[in-house]
Short mmCIF file of C-alpha atoms and ligand atoms in Angstrom, two decimals:
data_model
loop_
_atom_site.label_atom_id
_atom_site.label_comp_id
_atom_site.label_asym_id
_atom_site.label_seq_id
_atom_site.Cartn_x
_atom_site.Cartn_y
_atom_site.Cartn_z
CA UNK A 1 106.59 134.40 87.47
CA UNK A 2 105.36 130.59 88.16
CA UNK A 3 105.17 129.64 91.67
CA UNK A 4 107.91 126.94 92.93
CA UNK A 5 107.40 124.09 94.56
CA UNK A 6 109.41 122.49 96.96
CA UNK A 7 108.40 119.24 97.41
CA UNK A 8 106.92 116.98 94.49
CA UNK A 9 103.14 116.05 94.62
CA UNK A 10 102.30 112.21 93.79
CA UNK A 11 100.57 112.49 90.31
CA UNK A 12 98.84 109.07 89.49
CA UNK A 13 97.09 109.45 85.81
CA UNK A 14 94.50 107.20 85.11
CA UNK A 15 92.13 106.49 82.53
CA UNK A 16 89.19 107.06 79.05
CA UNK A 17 87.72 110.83 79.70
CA UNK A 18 89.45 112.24 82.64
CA UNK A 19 92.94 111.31 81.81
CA UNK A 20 92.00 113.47 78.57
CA UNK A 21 90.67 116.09 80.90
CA UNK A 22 94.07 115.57 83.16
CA UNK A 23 96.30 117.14 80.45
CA UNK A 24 93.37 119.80 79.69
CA UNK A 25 93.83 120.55 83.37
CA UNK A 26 97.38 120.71 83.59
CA UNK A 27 98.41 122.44 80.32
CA UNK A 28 95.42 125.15 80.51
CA UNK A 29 95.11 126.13 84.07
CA UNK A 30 98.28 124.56 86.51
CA UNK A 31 101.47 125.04 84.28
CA UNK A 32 101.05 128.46 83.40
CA UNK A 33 100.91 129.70 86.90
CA UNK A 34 102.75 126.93 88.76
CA UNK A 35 106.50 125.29 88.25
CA UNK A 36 104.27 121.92 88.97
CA UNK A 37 106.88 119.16 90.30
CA UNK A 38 105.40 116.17 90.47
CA UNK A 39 106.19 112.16 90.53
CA UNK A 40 104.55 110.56 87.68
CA UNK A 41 102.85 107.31 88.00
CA UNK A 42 100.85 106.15 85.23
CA UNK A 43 97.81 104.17 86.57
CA UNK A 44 96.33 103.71 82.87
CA UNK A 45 95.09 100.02 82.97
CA UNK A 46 97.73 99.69 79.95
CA UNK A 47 100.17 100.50 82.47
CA UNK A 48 98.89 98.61 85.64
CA UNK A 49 98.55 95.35 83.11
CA UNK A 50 102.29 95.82 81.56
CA UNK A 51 103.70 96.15 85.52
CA UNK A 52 101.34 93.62 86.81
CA UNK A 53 100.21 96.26 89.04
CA UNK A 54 102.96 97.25 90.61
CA UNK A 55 102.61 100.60 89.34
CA UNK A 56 99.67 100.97 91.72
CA UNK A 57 101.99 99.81 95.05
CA UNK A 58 105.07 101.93 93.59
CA UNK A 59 102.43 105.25 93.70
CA UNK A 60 100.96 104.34 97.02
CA UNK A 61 104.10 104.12 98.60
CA UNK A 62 104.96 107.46 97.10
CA UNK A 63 102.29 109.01 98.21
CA UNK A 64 103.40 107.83 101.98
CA UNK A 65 106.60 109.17 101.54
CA UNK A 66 105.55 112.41 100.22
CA UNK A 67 101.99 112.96 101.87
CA UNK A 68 100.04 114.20 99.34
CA UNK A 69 99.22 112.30 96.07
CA UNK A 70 96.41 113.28 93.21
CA UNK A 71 94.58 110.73 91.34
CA UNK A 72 92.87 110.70 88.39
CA UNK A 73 89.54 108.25 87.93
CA UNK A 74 90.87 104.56 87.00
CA UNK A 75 89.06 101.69 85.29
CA UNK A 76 88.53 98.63 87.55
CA UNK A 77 88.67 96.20 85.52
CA UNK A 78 85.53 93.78 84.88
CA UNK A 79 85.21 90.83 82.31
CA UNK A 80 84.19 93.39 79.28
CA UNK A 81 87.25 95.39 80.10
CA UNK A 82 89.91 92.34 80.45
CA UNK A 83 88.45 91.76 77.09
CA UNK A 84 88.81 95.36 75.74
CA UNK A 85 92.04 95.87 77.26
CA UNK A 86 93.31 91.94 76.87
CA UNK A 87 95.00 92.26 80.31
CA UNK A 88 96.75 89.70 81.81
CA UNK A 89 94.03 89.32 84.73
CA UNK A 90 91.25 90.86 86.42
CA UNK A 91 93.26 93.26 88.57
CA UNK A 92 91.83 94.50 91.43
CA UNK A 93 90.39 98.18 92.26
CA UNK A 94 93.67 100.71 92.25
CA UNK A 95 91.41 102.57 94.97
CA UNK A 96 91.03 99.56 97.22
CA UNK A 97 95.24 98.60 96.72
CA UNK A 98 95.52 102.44 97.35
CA UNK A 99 93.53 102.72 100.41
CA UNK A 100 95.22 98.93 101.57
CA UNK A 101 98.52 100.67 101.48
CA UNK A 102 97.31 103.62 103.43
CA UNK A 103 94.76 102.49 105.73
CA UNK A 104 92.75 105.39 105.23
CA UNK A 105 88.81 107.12 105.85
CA UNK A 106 87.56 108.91 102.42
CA UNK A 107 85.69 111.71 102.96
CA UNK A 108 83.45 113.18 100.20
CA UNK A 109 81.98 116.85 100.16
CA UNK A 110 79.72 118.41 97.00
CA UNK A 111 80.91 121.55 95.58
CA UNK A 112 78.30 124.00 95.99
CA UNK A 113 77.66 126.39 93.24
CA UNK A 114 74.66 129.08 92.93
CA UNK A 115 71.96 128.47 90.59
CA UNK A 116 72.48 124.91 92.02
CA UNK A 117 70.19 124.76 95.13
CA UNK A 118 70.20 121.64 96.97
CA UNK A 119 66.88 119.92 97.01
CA UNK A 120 66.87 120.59 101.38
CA UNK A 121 66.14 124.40 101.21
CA UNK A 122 67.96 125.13 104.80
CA UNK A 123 71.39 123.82 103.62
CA UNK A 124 73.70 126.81 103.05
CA UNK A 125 77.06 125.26 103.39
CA UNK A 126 78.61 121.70 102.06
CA UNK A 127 78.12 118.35 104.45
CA UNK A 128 81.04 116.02 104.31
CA UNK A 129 80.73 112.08 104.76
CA UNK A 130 83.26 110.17 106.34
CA UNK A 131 82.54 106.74 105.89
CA UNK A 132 84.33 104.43 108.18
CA UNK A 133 85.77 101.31 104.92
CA UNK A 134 86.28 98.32 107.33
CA UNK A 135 83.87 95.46 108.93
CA UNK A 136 80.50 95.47 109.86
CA UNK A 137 78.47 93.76 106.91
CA UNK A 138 80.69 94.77 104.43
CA UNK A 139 82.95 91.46 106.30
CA UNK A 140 79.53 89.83 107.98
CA UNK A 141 79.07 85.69 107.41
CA UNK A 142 75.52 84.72 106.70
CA UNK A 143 73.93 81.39 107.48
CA UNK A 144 69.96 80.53 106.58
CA UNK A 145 68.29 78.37 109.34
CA UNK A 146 66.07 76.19 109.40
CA UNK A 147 62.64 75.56 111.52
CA UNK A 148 63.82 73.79 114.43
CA UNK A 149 67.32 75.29 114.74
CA UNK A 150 69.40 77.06 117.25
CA UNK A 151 71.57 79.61 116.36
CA UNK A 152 74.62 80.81 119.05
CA UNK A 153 77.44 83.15 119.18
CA UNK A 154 80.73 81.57 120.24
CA UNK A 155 83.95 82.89 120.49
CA UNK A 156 87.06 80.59 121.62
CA UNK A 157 89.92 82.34 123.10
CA UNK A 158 93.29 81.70 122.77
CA UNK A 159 93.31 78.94 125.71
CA UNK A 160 90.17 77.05 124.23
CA UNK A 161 88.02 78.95 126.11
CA UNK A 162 84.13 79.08 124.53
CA UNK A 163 81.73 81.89 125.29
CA UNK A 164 77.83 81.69 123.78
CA UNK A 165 75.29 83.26 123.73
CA UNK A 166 71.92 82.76 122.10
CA UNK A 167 70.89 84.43 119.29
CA UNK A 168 67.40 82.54 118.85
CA UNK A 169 65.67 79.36 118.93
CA UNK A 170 64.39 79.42 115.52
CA UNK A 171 60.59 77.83 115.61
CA UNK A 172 60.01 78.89 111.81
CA UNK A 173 62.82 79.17 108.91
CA UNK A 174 64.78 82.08 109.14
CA UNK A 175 68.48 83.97 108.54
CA UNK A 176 71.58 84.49 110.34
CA UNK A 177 74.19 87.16 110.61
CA UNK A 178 77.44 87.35 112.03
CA UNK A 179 79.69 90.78 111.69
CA UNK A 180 82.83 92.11 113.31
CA UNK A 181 84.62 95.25 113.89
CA UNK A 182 88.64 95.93 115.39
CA UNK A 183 89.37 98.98 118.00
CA UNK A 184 92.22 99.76 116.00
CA UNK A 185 90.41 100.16 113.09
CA UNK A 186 87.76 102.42 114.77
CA UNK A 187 90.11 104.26 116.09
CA UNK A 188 91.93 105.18 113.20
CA UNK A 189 88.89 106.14 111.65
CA UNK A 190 87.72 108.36 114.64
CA UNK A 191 91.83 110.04 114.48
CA UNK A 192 91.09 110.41 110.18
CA UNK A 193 87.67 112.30 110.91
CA UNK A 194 89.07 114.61 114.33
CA UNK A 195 92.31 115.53 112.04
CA UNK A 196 89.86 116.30 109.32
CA UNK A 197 87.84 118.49 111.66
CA UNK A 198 90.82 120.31 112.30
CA UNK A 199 92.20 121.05 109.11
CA UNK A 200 89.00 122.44 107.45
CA UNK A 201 87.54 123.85 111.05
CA UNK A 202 84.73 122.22 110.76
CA UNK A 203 82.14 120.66 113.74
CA UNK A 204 82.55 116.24 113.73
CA UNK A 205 79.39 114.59 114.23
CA UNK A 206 79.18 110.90 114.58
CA UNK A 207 76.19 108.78 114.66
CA UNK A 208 75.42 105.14 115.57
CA UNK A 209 72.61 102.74 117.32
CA UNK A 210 73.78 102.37 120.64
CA UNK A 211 70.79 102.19 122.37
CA UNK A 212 70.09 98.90 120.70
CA UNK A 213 73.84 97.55 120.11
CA UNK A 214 74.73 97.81 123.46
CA UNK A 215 78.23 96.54 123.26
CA UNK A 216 78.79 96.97 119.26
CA UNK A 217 77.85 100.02 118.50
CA UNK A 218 78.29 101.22 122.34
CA UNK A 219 82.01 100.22 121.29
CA UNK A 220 82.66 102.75 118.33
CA UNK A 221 80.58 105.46 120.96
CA UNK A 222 83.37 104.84 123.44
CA UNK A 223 86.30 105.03 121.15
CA UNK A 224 85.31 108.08 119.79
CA UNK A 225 84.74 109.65 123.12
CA UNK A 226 87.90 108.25 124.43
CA UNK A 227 90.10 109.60 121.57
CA UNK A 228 88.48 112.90 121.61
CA UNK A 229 88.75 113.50 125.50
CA UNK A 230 92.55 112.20 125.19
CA UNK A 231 93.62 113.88 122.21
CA UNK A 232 91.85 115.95 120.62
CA UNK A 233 89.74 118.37 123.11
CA UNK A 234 92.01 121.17 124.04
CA UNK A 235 92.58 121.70 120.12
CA UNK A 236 89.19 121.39 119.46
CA UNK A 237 87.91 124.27 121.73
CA UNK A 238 90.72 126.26 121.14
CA UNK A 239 89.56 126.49 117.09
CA UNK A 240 85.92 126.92 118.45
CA UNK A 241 84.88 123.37 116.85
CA UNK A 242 83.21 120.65 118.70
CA UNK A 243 82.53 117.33 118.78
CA UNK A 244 79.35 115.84 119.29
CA UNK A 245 77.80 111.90 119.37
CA UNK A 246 74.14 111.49 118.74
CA UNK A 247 71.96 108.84 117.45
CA UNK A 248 71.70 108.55 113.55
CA UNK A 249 67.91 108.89 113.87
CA UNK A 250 68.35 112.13 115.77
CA UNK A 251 71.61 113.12 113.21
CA UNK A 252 69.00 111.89 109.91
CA UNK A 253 66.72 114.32 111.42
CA UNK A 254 69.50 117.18 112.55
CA UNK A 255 71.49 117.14 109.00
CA UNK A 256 68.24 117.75 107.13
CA UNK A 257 67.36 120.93 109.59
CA UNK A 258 70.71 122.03 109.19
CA UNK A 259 72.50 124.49 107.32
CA UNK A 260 75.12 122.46 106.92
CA UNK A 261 79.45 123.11 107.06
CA UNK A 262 80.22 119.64 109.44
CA UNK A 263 81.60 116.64 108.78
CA UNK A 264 79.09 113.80 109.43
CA UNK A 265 81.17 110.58 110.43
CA UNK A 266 79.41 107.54 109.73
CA UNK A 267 79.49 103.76 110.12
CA UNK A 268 80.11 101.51 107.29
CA UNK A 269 76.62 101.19 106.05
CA UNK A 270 75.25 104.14 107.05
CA UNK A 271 78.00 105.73 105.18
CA UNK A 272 77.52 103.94 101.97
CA UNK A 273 73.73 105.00 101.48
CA UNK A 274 73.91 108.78 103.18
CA UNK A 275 76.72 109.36 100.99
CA UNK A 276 74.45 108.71 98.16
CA UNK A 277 71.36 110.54 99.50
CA UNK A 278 73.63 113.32 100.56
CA UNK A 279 75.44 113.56 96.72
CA UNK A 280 71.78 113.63 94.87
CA UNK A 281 70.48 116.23 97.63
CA UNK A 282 73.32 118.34 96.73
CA UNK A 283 72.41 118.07 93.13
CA UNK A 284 75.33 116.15 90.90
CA UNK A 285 78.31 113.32 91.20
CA UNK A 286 80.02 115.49 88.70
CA UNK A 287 80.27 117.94 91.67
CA UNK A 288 81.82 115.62 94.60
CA UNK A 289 85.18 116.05 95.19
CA UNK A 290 87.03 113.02 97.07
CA UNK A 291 90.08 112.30 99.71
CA UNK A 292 91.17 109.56 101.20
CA UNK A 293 93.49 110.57 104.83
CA UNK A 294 95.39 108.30 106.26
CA UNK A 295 95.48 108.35 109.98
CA UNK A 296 99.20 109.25 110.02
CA UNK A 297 98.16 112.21 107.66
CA UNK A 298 98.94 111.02 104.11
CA UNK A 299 96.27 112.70 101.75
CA UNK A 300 94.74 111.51 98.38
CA UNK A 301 92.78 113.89 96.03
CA UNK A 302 90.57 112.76 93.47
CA UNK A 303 86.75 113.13 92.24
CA UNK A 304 84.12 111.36 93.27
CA UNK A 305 83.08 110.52 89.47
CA UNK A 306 84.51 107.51 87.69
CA UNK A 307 86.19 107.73 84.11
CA UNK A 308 83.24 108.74 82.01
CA UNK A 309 83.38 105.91 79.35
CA UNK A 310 80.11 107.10 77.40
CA UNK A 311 81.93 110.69 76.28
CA UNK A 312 85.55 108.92 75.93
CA UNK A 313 83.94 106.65 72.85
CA UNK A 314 82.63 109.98 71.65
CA UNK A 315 85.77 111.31 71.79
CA UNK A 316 87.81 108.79 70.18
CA UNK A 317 85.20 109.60 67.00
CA UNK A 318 86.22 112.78 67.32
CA UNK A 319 83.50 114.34 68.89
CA UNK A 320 83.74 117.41 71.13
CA UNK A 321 82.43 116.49 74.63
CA UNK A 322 81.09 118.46 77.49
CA UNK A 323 82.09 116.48 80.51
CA UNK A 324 82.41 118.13 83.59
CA UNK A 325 85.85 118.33 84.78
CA UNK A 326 85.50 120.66 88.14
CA UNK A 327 85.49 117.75 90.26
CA UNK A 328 88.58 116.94 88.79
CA UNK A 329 90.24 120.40 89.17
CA UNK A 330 89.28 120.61 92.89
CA UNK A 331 91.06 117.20 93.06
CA UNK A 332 94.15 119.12 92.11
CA UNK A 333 93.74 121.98 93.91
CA UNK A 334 92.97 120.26 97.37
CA UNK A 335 96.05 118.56 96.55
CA UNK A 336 98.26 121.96 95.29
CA UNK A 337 96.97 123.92 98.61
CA UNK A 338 98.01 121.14 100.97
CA UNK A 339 101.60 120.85 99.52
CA UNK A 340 101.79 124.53 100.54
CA UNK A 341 100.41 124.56 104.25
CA UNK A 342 102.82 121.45 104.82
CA UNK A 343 105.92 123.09 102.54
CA UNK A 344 105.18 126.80 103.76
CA UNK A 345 104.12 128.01 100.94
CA UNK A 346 101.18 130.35 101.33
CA UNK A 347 101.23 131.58 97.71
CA UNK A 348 100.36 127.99 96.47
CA UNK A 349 97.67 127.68 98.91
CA UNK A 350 96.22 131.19 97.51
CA UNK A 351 96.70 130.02 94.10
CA UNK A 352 94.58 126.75 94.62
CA UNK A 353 91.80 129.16 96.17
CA UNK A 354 91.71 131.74 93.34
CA UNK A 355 91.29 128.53 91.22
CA UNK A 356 88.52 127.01 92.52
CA UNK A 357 86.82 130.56 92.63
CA UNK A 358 87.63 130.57 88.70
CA UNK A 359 85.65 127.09 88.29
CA UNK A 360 82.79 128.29 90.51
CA UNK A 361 82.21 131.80 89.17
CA UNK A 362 82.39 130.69 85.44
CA UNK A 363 79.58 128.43 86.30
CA UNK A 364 77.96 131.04 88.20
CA UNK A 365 78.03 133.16 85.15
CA UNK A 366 76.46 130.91 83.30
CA UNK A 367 78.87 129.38 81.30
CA UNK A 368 78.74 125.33 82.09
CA UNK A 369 79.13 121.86 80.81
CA UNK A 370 75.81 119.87 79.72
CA UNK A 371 75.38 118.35 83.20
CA UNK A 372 74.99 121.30 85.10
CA UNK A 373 72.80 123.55 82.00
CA UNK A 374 70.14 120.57 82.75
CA UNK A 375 70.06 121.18 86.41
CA UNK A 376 71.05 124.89 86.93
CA UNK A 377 68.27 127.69 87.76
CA UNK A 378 69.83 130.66 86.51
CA UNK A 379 68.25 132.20 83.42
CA UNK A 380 70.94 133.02 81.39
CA UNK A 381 72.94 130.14 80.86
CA UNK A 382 75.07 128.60 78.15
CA UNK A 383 76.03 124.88 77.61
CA UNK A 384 79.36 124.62 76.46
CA UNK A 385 82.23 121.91 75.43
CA UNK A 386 85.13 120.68 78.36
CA UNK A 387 87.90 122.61 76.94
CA UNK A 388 85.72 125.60 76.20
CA UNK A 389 84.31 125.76 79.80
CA UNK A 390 88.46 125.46 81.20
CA UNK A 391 89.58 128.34 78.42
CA UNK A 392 86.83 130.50 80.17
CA UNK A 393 88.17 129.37 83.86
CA UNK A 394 91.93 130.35 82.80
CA UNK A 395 90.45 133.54 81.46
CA UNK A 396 89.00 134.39 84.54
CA UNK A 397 92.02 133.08 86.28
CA UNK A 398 94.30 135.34 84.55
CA UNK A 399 91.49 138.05 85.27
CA UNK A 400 90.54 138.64 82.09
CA UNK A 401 86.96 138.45 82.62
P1 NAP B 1 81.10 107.43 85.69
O1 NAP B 1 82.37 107.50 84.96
O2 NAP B 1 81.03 108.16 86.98
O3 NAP B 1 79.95 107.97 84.74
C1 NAP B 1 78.58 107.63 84.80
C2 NAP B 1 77.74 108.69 84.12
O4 NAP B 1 77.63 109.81 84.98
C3 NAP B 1 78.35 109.24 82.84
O5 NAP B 1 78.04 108.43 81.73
C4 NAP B 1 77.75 110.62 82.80
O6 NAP B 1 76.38 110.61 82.38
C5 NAP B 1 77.74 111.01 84.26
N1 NAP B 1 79.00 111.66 84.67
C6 NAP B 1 79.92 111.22 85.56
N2 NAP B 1 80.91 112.10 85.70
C7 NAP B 1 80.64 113.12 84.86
C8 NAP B 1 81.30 114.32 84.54
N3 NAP B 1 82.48 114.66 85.12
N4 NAP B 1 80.74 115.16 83.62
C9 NAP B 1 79.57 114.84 83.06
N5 NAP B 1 78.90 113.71 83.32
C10 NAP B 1 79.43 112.87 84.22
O7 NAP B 1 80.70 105.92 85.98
P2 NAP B 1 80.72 104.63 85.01
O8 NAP B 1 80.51 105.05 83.61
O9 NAP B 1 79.82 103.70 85.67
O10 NAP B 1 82.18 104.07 85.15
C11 NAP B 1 83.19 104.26 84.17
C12 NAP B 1 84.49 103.68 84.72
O11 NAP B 1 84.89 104.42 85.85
C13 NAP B 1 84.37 102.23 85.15
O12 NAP B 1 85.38 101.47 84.51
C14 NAP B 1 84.60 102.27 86.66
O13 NAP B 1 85.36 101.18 87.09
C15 NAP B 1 85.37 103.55 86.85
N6 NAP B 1 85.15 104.22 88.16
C16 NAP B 1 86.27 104.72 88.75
C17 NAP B 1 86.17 105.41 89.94
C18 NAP B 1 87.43 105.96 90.55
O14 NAP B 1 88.50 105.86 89.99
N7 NAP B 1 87.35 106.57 91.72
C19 NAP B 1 84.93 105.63 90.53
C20 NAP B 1 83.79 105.13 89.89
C21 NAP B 1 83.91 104.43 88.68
P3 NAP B 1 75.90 110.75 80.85
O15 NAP B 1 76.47 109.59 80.12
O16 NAP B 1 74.41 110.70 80.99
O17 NAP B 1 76.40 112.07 80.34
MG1 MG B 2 76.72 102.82 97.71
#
């Protein structure tokens, strides 16, 4: 007997190797087990070009209505691929329409297999990013200036009203920067990473410089504190989690004496290269699964990895590839077990679990794509081809192993 759904997850298909690996997924280890309802939205580039991207909007909307959405890796276009593809235009990033829609923090956490150490030897459990996506330099204005210039921060009010202040009376040549940042934004971000906290039980540590930013930095400080006094403590203590600010020097030098299982929240920047140090340290991007939460609790699943171009030409010659397609799997499965905490339906949840146990055990048995045979410790180990490596997950699924 399959297990029924009740309410329809938000399936947005996508593009070259993983949408292959999508159907693998589906027809090999989801629809024999689950009566999978979905609502199909087809963010090939094909598609996105013949709807002039609407297709994109339609599926983010969706996925507010219904709260939970899966995504499979898209092409954003370039020039070689408006060529290849001989779209109508340059369209932009179906992520960054996606998160537009939804206003969201993506948080990114590496699968940890054994055989697989992490390079820091004290890490035991996964570390999740949360990068906050808005502001800072990501927005900043720059300005070069020369010997002999003064350089001053105004802002006019409403009425007309100027304050300045110096930012330096420049003696040689040099370079200016000016950045911003919104409360509302921050404090979405800090409500994504508490609620995030709370639904995988995890400690929240956020980091920033506010001993030198005294009011920019000391901002994001204070509207995390506020939030999580106002909100979020007595739910907090009650799961046994807490909450704690701390430099990012201090948190560099904490994460990398930890044994990890927290979510480290991070500023823009800090985000974008920790999350990079933090996905090599753990070993592979083929093993960082992906979602974006919106702060009124929509969720989007998806890996971390983009649509694996290099194997797809190999596989339109025919060729048998072995591309990794756990990240895409857990993509599914985060998805699948959060339809059934929010629809009640614990067998769902249990069947997303037993499936991600299938993915890790096969590789802990030594049976494994390419990418993971180059990197993996154990002794006996096989290399083997994508639809191979997802027969032997369904066998062990099925418990045939
Ligand atoms: P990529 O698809 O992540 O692949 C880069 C390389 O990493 C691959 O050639 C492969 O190395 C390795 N790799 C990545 N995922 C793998 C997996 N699951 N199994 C085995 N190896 C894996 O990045 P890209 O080639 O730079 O980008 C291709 C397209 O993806 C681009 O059009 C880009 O726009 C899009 N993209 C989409 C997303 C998204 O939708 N979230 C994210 C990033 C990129 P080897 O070739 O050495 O085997
Ligand atoms: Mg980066």
């Amino acid at each position: 007997m399959r297990i029924e759904m009740k309410t329809p997850l938000v399936e947005m298909d996508g593009d070259e190797m993983t949408r292959v690996i999508w159907q693998m997924i589906k027809e090999k280890l989801i629809l024999p087990f689950v009566d999978l309802k979905t609502e199909y939205y087809d963010l090939g580039l094909a598609n996105r070009d013949k709807t002039d991207d609407k297709v994109t909007v339609e599926s983010a909307c969706a996925a507010k209505k219904y709260g939970v959405a899966v995504k499979c890796a898209t092409i954003t276009p370039n020039a070689a691929r408006v060529k290849e593809y001989s779209l109508k235009q340059m369209w932009k990033s179906p992520n960054a329409t996606v998160r537009a829609v939804l206003d969201g923090t993506v948080f990114r956490t590496p699968i940890t297999v054994k055989g697989i150490e992490p390079y820091v030897k004290s890490w035991k459990k996964p570390i999740t990013i949360a990068r906050h996506a808005y502001g800072d330099i990501y927005k900043a204005v720059e300005l070069k200036a020369e010997a002999g210039s003064k350089a001053e921060l105004v802002i006019t009010d409403k009425f007309g009203n100027e304050t300045r202040t110096l930012i330096h009376q420049f003696g040689a040549d040099g370079v200016v920067q000016g950045m911003h940042n919104l409360d509302g934004s921050i404090a979405a971000f800090a409500r994504s990473c508490f609620n995030y906290g709370i639904d995988c039980g995890v400690d929240v540590w956020f980091s920033a410089k506010d001993t030198i930013s005294k009011t920019y930095d000391h901002r994001f400080k204070d509207i995390f504190a506020e939030i999580y006094e106002n909100e979020y403590r007595t739910r907090f203590e009650s799961l046994g989690i807490n909450y704690f600010y701390t430099l990012i020097d201090d948190a560099v030098a904490r994460v990398i004496r930890s044994e990890g299982g927290f979510l480290w929240a991070c500023k823009n920047y800090d985000g974008d290269v920790m999350s990079d140090m933090l996905s090599t340290a753990f070993g592979s991007l083929a093993m960082m699964t992906s979602v974006l939460i919106s702060p009124d609790g929509v969720y989007e699943y998806e890996a971390a990895h983009g649509t694996v171009q290099r194997h797809y030409y190999a596989w339109l010659k025919g060729e048998k590839t072995s591309t990794n397609p756990i990240a895409t799997v857990f993509a599914w499965t985060g998805a699948l077990r959060k339809r059934g905490e929010l629809d009640s339906i614990p067998e769902l949840s249990a069947f997303a679990e037993k499936l991600e146990r299938a993915c890790v055990e096969t590789v802990e048995c030594g049976i494994m794509t390419k990418d993971l045979y180059a990197i993996s410790s154990l002794e006996n180990k096989t290399a083997v081809n994508t639809e191979d490596f997802l027969d032997s997950a369904a066998a062990r699924l099925r418990g045939n192993v």
